[in-house]
PDB file of C-alpha atoms in Angstrom:
ATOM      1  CA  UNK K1455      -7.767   9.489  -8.811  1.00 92.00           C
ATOM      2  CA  UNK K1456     -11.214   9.261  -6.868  1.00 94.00           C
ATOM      3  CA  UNK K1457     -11.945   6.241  -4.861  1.00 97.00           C
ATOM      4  CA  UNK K1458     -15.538   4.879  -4.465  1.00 96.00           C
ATOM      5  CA  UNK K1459     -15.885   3.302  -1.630  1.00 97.00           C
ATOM      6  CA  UNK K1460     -18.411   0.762  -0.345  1.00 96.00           C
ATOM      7  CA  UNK K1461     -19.176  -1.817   2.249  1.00 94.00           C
ATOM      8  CA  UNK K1462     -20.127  -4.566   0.234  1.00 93.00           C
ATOM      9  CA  UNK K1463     -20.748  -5.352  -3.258  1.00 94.00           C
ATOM     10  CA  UNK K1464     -20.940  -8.598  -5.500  1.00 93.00           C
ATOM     11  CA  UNK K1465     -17.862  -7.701  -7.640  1.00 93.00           C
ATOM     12  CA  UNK K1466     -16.264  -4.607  -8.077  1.00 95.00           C
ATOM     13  CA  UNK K1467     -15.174  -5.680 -11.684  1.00 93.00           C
ATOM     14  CA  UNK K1468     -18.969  -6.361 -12.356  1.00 93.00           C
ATOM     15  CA  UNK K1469     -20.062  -2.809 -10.515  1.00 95.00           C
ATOM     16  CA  UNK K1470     -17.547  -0.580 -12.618  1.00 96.00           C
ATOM     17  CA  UNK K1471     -17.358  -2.278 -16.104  1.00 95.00           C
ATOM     18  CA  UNK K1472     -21.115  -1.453 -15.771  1.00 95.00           C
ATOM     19  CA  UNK K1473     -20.865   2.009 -15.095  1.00 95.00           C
ATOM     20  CA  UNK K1474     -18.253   2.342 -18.143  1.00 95.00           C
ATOM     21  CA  UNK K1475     -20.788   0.457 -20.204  1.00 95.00           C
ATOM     22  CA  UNK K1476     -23.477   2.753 -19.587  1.00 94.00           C
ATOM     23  CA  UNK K1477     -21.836   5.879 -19.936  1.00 93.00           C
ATOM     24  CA  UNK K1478     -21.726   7.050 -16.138  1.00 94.00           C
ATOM     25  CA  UNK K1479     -17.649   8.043 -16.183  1.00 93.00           C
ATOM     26  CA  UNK K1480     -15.993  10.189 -17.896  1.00 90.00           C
ATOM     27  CA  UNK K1481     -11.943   9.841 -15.819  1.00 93.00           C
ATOM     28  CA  UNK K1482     -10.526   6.905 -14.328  1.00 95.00           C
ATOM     29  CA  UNK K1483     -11.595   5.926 -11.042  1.00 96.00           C
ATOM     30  CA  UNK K1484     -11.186   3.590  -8.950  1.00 97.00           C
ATOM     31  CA  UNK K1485     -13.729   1.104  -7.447  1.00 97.00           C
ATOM     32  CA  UNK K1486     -12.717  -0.648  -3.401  1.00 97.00           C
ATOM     33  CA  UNK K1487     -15.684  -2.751  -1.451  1.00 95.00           C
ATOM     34  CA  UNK K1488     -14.525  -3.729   2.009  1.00 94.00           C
ATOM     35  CA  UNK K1489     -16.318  -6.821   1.481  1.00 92.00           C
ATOM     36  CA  UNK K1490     -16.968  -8.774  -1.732  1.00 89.00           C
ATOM     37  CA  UNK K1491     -19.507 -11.376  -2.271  1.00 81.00           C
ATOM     38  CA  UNK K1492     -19.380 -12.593  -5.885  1.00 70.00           C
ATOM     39  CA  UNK K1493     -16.075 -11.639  -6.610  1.00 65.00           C
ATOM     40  CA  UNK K1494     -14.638 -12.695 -10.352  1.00 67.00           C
ATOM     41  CA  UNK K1495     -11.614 -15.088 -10.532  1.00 57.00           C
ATOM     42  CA  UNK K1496      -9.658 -16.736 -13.518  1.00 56.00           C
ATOM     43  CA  UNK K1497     -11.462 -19.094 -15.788  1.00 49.00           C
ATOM     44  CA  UNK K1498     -14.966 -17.966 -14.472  1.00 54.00           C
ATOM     45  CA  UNK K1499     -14.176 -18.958 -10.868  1.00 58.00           C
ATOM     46  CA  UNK K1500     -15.433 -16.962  -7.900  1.00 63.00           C
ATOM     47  CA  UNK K1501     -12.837 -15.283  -5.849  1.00 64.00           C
ATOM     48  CA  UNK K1502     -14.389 -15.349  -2.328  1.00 70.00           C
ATOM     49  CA  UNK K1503     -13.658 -11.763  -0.848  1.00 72.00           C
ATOM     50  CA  UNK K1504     -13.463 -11.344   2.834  1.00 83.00           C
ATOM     51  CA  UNK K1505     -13.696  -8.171   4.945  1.00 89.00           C
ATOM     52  CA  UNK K1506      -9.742  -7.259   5.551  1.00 91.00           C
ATOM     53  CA  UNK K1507      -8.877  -8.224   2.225  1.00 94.00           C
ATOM     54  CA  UNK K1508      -8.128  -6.036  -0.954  1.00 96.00           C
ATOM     55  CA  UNK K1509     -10.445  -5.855  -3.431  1.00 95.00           C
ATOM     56  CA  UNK K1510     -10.499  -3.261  -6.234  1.00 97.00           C
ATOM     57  CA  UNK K1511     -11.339  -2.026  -9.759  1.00 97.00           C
ATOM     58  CA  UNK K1512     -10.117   0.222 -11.112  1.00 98.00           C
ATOM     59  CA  UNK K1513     -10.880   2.228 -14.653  1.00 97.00           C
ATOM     60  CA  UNK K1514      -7.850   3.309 -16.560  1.00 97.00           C
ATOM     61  CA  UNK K1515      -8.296   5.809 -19.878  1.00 93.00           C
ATOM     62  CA  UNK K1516      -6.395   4.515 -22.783  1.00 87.00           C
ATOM     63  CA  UNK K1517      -4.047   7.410 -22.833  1.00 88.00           C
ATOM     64  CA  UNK K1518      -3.122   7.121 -19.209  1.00 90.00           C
ATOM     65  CA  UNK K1519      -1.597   3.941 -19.467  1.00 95.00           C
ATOM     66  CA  UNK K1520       2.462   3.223 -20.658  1.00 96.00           C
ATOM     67  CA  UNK K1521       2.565   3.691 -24.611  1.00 94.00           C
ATOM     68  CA  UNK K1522       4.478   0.429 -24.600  1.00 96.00           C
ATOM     69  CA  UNK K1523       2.347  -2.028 -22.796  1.00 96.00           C
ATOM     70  CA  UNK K1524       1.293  -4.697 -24.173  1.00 93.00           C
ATOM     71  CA  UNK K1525      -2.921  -4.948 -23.718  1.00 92.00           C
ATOM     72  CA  UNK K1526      -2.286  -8.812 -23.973  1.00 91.00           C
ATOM     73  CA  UNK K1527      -0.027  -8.631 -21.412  1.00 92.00           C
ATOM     74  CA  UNK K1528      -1.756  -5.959 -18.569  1.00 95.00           C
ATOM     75  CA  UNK K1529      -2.619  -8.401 -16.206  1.00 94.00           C
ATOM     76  CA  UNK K1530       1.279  -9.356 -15.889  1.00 95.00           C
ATOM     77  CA  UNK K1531       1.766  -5.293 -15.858  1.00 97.00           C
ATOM     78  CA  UNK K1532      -0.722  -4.670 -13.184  1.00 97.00           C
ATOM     79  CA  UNK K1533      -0.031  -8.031 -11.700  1.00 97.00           C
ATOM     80  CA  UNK K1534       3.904  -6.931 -11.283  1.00 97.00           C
ATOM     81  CA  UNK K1535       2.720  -3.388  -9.842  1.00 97.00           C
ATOM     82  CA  UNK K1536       1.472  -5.000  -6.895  1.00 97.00           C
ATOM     83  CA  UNK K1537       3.825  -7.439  -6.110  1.00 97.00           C
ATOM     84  CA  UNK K1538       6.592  -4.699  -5.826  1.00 97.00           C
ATOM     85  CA  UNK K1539       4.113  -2.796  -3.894  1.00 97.00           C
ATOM     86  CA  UNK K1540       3.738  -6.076  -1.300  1.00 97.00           C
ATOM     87  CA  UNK K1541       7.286  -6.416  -1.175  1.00 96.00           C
ATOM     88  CA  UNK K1542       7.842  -2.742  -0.569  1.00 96.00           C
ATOM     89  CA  UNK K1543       5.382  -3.138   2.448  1.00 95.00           C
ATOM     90  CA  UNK K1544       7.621  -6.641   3.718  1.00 95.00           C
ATOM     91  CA  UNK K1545       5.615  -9.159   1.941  1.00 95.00           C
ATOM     92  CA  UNK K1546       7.245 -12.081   0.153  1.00 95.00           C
ATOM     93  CA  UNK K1547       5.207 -13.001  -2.911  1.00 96.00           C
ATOM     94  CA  UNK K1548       6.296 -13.440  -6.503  1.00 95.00           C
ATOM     95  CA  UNK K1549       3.865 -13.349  -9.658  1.00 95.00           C
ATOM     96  CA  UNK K1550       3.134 -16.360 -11.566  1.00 93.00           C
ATOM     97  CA  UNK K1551       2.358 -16.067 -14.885  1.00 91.00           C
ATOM     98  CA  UNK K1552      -0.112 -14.380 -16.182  1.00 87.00           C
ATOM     99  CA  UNK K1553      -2.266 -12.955 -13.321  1.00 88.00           C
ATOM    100  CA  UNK K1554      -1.729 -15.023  -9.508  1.00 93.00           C
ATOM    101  CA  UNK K1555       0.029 -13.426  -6.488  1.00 96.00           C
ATOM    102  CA  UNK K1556       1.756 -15.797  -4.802  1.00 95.00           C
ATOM    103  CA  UNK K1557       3.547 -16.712  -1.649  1.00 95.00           C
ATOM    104  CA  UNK K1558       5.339 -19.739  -0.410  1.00 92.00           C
ATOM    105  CA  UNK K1559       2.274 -21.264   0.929  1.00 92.00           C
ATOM    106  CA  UNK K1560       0.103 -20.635  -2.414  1.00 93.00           C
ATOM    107  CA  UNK K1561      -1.574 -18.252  -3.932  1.00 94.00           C
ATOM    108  CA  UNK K1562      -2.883 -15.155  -2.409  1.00 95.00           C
ATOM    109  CA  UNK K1563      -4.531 -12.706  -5.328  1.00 95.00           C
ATOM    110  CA  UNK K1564      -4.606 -12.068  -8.458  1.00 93.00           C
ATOM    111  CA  UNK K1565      -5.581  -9.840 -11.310  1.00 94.00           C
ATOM    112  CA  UNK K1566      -8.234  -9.678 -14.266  1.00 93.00           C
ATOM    113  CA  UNK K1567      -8.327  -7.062 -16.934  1.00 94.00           C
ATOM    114  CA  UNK K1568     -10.631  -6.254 -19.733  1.00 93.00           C
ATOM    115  CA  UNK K1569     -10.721  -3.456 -22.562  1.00 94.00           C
ATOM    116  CA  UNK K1570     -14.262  -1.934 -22.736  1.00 95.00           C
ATOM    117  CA  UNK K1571     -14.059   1.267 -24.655  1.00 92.00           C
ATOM    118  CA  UNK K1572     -11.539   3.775 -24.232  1.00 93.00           C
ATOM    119  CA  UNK K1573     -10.875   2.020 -20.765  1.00 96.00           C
ATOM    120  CA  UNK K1574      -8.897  -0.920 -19.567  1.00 97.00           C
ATOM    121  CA  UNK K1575     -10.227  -2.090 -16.207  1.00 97.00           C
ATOM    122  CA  UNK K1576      -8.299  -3.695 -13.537  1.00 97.00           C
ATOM    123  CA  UNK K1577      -9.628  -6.181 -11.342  1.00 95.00           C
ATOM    124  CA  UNK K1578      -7.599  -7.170  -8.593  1.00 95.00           C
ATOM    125  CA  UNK K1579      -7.863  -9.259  -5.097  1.00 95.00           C
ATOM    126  CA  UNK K1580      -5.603 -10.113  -2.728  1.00 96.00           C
ATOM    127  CA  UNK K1581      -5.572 -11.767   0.606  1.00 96.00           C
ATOM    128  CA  UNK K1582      -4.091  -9.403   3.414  1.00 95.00           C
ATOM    129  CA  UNK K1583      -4.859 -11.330   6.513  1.00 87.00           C
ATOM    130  CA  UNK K1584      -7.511 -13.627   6.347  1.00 87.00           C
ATOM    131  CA  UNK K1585      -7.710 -17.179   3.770  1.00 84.00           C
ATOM    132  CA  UNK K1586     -10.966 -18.234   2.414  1.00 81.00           C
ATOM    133  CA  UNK K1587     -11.842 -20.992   0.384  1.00 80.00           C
ATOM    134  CA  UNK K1588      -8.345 -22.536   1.514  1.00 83.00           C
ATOM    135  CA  UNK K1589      -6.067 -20.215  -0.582  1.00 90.00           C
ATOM    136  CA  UNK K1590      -2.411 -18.378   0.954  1.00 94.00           C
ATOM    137  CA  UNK K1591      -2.579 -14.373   2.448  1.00 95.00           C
ATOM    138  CA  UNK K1592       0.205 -12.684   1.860  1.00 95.00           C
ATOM    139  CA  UNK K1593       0.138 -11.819   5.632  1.00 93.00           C
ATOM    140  CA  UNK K1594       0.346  -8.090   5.749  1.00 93.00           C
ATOM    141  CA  UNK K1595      -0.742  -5.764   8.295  1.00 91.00           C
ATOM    142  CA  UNK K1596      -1.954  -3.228   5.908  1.00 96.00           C
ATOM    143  CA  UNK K1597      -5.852  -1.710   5.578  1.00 96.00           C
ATOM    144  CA  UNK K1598      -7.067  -2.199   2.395  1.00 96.00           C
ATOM    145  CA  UNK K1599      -7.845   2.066   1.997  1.00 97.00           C
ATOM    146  CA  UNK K1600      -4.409   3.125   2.152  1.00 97.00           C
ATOM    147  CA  UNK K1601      -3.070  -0.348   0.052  1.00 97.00           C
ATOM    148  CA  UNK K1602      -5.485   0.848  -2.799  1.00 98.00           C
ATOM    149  CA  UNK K1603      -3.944   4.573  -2.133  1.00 98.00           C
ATOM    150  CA  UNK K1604      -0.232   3.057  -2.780  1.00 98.00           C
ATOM    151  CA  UNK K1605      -1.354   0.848  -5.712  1.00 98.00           C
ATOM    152  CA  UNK K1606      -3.216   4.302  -7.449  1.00 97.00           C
ATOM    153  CA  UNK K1607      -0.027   5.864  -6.951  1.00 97.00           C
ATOM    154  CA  UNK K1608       2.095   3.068  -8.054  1.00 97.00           C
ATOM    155  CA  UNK K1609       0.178   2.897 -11.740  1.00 97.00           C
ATOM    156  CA  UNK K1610       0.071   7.067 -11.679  1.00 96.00           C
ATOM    157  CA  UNK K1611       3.902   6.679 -11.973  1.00 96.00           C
ATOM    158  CA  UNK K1612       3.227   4.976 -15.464  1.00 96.00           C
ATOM    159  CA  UNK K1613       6.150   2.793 -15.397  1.00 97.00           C
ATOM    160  CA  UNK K1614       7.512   1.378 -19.008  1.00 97.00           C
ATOM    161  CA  UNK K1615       6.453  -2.483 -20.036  1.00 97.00           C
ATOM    162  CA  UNK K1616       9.584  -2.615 -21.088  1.00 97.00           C
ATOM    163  CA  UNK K1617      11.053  -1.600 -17.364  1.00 97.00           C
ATOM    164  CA  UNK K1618       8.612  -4.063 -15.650  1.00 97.00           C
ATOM    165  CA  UNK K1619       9.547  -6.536 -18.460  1.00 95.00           C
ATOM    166  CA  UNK K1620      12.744  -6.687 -17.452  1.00 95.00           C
ATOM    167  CA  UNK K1621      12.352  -7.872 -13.597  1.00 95.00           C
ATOM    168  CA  UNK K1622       9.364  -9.890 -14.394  1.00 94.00           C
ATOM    169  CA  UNK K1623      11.978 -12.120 -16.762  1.00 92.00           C
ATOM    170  CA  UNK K1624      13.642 -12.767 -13.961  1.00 90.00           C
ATOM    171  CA  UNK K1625      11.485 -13.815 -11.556  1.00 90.00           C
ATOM    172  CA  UNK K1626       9.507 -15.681 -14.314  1.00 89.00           C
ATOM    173  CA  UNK K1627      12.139 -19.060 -13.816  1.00 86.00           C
ATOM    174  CA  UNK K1628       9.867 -19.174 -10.475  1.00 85.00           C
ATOM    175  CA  UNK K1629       7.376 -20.625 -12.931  1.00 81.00           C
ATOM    176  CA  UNK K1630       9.500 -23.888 -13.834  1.00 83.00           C
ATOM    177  CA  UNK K1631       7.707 -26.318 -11.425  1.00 77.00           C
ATOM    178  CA  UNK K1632       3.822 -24.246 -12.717  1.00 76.00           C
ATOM    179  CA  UNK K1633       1.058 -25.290 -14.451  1.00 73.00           C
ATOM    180  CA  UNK K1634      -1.201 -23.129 -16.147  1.00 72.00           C
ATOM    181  CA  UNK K1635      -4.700 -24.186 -17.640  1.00 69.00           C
ATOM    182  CA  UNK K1636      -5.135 -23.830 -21.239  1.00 64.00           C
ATOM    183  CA  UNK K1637      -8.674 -24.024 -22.345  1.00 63.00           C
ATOM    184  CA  UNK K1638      -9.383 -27.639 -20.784  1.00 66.00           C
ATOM    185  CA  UNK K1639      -5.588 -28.537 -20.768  1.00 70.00           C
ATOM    186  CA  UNK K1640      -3.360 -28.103 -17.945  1.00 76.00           C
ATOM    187  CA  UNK K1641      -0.048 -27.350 -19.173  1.00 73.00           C
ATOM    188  CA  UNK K1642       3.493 -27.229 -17.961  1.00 80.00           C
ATOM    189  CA  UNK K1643       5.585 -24.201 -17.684  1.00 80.00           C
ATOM    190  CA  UNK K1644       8.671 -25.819 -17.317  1.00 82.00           C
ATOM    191  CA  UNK K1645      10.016 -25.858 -20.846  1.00 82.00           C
ATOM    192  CA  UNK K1646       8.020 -22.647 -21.822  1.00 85.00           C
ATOM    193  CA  UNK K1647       9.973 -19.410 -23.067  1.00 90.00           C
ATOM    194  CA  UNK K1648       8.322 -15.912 -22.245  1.00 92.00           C
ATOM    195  CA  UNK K1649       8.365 -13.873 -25.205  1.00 93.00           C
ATOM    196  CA  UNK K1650       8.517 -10.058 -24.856  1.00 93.00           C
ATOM    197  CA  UNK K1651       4.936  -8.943 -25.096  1.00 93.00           C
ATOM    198  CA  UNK K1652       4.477 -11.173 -22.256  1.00 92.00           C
ATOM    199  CA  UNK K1653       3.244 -14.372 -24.256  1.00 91.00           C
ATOM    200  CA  UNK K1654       4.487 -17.800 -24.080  1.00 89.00           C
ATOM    201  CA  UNK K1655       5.833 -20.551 -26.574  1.00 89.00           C
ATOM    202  CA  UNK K1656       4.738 -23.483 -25.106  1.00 85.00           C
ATOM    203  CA  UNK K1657       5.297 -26.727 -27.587  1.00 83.00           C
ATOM    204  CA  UNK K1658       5.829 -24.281 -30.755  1.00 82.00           C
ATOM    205  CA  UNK K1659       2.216 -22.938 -30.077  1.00 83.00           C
ATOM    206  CA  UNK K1660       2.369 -19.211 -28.793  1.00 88.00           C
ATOM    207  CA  UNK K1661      -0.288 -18.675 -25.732  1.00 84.00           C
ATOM    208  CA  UNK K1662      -1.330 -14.696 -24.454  1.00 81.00           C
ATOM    209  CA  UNK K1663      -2.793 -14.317 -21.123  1.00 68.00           C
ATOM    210  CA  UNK K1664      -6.005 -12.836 -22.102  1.00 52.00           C
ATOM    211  CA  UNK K1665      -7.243 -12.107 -18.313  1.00 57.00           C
TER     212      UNK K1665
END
């Protein structure tokens, strides 16, 4: 898969879901900017992208992704990719659900996906090194180049939902002492039950990620 690479830019999630919009690719591709200015985060937040930090976008075709995954659920998919992929480099994070990377000292990344066409594009940040706006790194002495090379080749292997479904269950009792935000409620995940598309039962309403 061909990376674009650039200096700076104000999102890559913004730069490539505008190039699928308009036409300008035809295979996936994948989008890194050493430094990120305008960077999107959950709920409409900025995620404030320094240089030495990972971020990337990344355009998937429809029929290059696991026939079992859950769209509802890709964030926790994508999400789960690169916390092995951390851990496989010596990094001790976990994924809380749906979309946040984090570590013992808070969160350090996360992940944002949205359908647009035939493509699913994955947004995702994470803090190697350095901490702004007073969020965790994961503390790993990686350049971002070669950590987007490992991720590419990490989704390439088209893993089954149901494979990553299986370890994410797991770690998911992580999320017991978690809030998530709901609209304009903040709610508990300590009595919630993960369902297998990825969705949660919280109070006998189901919830989807939708990031």
């Amino acid at each position: 898969m061909e990376i674009h690479l650039f200096e700076t830019l104000p999102s890559t999630q913004r730069y490539l879901a505008g190039m699928v919009r308009d036409g300008e690719i035809s295979e996936s591709m994948a989008v890194l900017a050493l430094e990120q200015s305008d960077g999107i985060g959950s709920r409409g937040n900025t995620w404030i992208g320094a240089r030495g930090n990972f971020h990337a976008s990344i355009a998937l075709r429809a029929g290059q992704l696991p026939q079992d995954l859950p769209l509802l659920s890709a964030s926790i998919y994508f999400g789960w990719l690169m916390r092995e992929l951390l851990e496989d480099i010596g990094c001790s994070v976990w994924l809380k659900w749906p979309n946040d990377i984090y570590t013992a000292r808070g969160k350090a990344g996360g992940v944002i996906t949205q359908k647009i066409g035939d493509f699913l594009i994955v947004g995702i940040g994470v803090n190697l090194a350095r901490e702004p706006g007073g969020y965790a790194s994961v503390e790993a002495n990686i350049e971002p180049l070669e950590l987007c090379r490992l991720y590419i080749g990490k989704i390439e292997e088209r893993v089954s939902w149901k494979d990553i479904f299986s370890k994410y269950q797991l770690e998911f009792e992580l999320n017991r002492a978690a809030f998530f935000h709901m609209e304009e409620r903040v709610e508990s995940l300590r009595e919630a039950r993960l369902c297998d598309d990825g969705s949660l039962i919280v109070k006998g309403e189901r919830i989807v990620s939708l990031r």
